[in-house]
Coordinates of N, CA and C in Angstrom, one line a residue:
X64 N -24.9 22.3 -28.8 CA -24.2 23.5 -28.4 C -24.4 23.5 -26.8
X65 N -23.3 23.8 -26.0 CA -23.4 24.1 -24.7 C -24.2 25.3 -24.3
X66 N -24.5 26.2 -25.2 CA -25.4 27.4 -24.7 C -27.2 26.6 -25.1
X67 N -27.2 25.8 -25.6 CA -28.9 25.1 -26.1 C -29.5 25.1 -24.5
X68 N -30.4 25.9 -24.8 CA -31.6 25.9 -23.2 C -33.0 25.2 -23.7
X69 N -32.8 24.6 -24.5 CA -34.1 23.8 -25.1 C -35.1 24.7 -25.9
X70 N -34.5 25.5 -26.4 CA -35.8 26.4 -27.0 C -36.0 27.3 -26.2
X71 N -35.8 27.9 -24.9 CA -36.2 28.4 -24.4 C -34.9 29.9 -24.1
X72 N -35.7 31.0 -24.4 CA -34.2 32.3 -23.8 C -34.9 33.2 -23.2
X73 N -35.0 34.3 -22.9 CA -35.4 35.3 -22.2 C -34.6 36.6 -22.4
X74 N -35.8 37.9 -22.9 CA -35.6 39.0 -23.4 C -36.3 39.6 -22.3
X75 N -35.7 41.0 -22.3 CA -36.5 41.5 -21.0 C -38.1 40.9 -20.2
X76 N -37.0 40.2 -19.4 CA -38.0 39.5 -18.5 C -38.9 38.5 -19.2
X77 N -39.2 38.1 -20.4 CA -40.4 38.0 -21.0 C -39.6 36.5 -21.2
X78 N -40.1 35.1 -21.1 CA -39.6 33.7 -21.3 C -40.1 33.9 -23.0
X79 N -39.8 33.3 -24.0 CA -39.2 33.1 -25.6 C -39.2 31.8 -25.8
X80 N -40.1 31.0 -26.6 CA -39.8 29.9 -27.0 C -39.6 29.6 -28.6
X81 N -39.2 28.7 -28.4 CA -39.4 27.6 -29.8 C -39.9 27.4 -30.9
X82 N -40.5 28.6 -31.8 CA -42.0 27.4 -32.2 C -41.5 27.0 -33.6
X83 N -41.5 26.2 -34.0 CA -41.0 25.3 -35.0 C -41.8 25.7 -36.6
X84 N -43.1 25.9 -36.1 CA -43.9 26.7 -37.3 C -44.0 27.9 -37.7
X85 N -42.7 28.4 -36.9 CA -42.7 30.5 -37.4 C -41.2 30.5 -38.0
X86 N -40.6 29.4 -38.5 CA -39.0 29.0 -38.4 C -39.1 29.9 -39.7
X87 N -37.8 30.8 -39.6 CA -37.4 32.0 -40.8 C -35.9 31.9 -40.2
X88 N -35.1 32.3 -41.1 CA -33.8 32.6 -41.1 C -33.5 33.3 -40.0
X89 N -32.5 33.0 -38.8 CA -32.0 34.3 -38.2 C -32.8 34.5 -37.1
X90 N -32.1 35.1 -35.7 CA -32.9 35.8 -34.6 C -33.8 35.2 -34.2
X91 N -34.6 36.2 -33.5 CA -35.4 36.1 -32.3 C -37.0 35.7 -33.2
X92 N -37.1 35.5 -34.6 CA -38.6 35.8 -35.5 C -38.6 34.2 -35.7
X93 N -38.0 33.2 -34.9 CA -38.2 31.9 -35.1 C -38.7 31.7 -33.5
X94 N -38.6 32.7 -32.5 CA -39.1 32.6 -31.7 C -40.3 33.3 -31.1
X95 N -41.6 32.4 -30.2 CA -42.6 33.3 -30.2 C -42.5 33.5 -28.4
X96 N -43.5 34.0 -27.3 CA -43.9 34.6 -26.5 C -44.5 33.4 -26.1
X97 N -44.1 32.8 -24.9 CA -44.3 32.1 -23.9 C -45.7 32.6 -23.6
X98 N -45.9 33.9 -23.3 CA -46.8 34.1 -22.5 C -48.5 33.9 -23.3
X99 N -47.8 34.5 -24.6 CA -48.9 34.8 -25.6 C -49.8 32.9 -26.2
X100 N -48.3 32.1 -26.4 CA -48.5 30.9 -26.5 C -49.9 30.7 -25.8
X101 N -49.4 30.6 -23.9 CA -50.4 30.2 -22.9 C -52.0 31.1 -23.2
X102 N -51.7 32.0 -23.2 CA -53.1 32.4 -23.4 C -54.1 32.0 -24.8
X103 N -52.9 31.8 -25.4 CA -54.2 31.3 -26.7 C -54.4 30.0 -26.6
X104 N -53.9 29.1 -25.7 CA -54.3 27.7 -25.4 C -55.5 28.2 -24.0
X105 N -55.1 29.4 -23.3 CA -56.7 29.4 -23.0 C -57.4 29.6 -23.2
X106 N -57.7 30.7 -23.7 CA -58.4 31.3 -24.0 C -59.4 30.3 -26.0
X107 N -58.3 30.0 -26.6 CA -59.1 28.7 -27.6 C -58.8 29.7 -29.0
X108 N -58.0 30.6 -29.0 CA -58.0 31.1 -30.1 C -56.8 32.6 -30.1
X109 N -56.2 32.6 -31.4 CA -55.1 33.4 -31.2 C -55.3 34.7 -30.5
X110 N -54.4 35.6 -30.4 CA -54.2 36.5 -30.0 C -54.0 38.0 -31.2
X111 N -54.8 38.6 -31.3 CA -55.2 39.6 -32.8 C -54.3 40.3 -32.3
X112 N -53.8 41.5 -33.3 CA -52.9 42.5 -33.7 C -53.1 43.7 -33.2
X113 N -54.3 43.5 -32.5 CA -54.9 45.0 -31.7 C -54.5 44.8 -30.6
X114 N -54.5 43.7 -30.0 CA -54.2 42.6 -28.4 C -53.0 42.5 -28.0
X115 N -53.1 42.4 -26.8 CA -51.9 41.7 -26.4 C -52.6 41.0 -24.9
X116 N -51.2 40.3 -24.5 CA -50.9 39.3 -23.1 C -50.6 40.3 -22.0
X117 N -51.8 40.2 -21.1 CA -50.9 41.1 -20.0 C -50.6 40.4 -18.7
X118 N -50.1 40.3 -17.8 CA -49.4 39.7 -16.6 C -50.1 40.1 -15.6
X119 N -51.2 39.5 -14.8 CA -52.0 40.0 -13.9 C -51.3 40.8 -12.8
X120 N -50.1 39.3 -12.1 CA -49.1 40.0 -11.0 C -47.9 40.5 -11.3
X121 N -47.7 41.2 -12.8 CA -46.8 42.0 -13.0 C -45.4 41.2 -13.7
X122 N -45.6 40.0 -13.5 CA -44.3 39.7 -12.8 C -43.7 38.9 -14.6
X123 N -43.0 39.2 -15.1 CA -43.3 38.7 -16.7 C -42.8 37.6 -17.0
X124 N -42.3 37.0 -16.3 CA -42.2 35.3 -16.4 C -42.9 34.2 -15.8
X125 N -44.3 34.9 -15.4 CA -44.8 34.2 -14.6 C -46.2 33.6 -15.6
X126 N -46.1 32.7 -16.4 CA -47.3 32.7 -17.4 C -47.9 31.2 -17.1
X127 N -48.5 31.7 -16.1 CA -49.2 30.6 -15.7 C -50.8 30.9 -16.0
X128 N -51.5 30.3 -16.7 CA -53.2 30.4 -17.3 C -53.9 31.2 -16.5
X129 N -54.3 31.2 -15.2 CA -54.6 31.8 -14.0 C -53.9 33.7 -14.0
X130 N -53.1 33.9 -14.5 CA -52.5 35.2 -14.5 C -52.3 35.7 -15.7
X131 N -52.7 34.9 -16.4 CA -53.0 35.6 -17.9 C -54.4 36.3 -18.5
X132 N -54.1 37.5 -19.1 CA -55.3 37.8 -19.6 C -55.3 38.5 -21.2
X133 N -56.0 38.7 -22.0 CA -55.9 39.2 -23.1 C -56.8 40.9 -23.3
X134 N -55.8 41.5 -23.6 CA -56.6 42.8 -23.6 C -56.6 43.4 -24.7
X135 N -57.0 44.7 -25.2 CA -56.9 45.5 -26.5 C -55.6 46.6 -26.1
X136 N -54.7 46.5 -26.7 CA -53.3 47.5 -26.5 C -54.1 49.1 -26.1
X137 N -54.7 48.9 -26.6 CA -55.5 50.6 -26.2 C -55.6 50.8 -25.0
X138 N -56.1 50.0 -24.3 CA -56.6 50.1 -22.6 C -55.6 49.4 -22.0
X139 N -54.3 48.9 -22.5 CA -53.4 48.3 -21.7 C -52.8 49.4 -20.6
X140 N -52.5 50.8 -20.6 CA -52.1 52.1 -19.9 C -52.9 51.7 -19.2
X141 N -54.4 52.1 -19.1 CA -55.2 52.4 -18.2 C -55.8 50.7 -17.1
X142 N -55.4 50.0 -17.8 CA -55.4 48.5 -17.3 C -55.0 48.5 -15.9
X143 N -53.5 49.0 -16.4 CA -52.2 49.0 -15.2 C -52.6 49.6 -14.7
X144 N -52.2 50.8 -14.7 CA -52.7 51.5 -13.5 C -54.0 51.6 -13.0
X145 N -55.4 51.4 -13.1 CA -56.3 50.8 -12.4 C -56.0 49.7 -11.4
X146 N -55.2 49.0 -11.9 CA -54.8 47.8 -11.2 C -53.8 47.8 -10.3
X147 N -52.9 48.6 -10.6 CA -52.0 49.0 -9.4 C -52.8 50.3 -8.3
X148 N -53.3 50.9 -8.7 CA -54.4 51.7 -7.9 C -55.5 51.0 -6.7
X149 N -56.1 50.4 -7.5 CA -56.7 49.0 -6.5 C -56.0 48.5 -5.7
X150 N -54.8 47.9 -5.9 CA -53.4 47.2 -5.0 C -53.2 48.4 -3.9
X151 N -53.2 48.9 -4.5 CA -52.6 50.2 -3.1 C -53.9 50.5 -2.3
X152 N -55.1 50.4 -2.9 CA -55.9 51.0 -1.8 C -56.5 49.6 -0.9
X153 N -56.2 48.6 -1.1 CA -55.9 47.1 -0.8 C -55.1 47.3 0.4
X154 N -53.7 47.5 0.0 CA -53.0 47.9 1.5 C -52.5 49.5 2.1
X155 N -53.9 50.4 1.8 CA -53.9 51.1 2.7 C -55.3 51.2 4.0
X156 N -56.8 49.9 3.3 CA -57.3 49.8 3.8 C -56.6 49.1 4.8
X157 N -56.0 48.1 4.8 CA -55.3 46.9 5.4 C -54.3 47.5 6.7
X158 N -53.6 49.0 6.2 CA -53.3 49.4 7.4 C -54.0 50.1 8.0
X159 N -55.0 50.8 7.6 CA -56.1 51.5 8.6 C -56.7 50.5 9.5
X160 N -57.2 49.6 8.8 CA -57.4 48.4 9.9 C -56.8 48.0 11.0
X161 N -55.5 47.7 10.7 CA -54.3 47.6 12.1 C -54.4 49.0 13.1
X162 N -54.6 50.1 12.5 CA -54.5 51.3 12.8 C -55.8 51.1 13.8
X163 N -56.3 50.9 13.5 CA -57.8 50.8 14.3 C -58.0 49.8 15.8
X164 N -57.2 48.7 15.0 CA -57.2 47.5 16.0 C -55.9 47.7 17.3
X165 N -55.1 48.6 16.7 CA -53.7 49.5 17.4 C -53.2 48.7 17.5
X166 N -52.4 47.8 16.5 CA -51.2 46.9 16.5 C -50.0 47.4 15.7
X167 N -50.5 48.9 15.0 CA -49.1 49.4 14.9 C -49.0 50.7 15.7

């Protein structure tokens, strides 16, 4: 088929693969989570039903081992924003600093 991307499609933001061992009739339930894939090859063991994959730099196709991590869906809310909170006070120290040094 001229639409074949190798197994590979993309649902909001999220890369979708292939996996040959979840194959069921129909749709998207023959296909698993790129991202989830990578982490259970790092981490050495699946990913539980409580869990999920979260995206260190936000960014949801970016599933490279390094920016993956596995969390409990419970503390996924409070994950994020901890972590976007940190990021901001990252570059507001960063401009006080310039502020200080007077290069803005």
């Amino acid at each position: 088929s001229p639409r074949w991307k190798g197994g590979r499609v993309m649902r909001q933001g999220y890369v979708y693969i292939l996996d040959p061992f979840k194959f069921q009739k129909g749709g998207m339930s023959r296909y698993t989570g790129e991202h989830t894939s990578v982490a259970e090859k790092k981490y050495k063991r699946k990913v539980g039903s409580d869990e999920l994959v979260h995206h260190l730099n936000g960014i949801r196709d970016d599933n490279r081992p390094e920016n993956l991590v596995i969390i409990k869906r419970k503390g996924h809310e409070t994950w994020t924003y901890v972590r976007s909170l940190q990021a901001r006070i990252v570059e507001l120290e960063k401009l006080c600093l310039q502020l200080k040094r007077g290069i803005l």
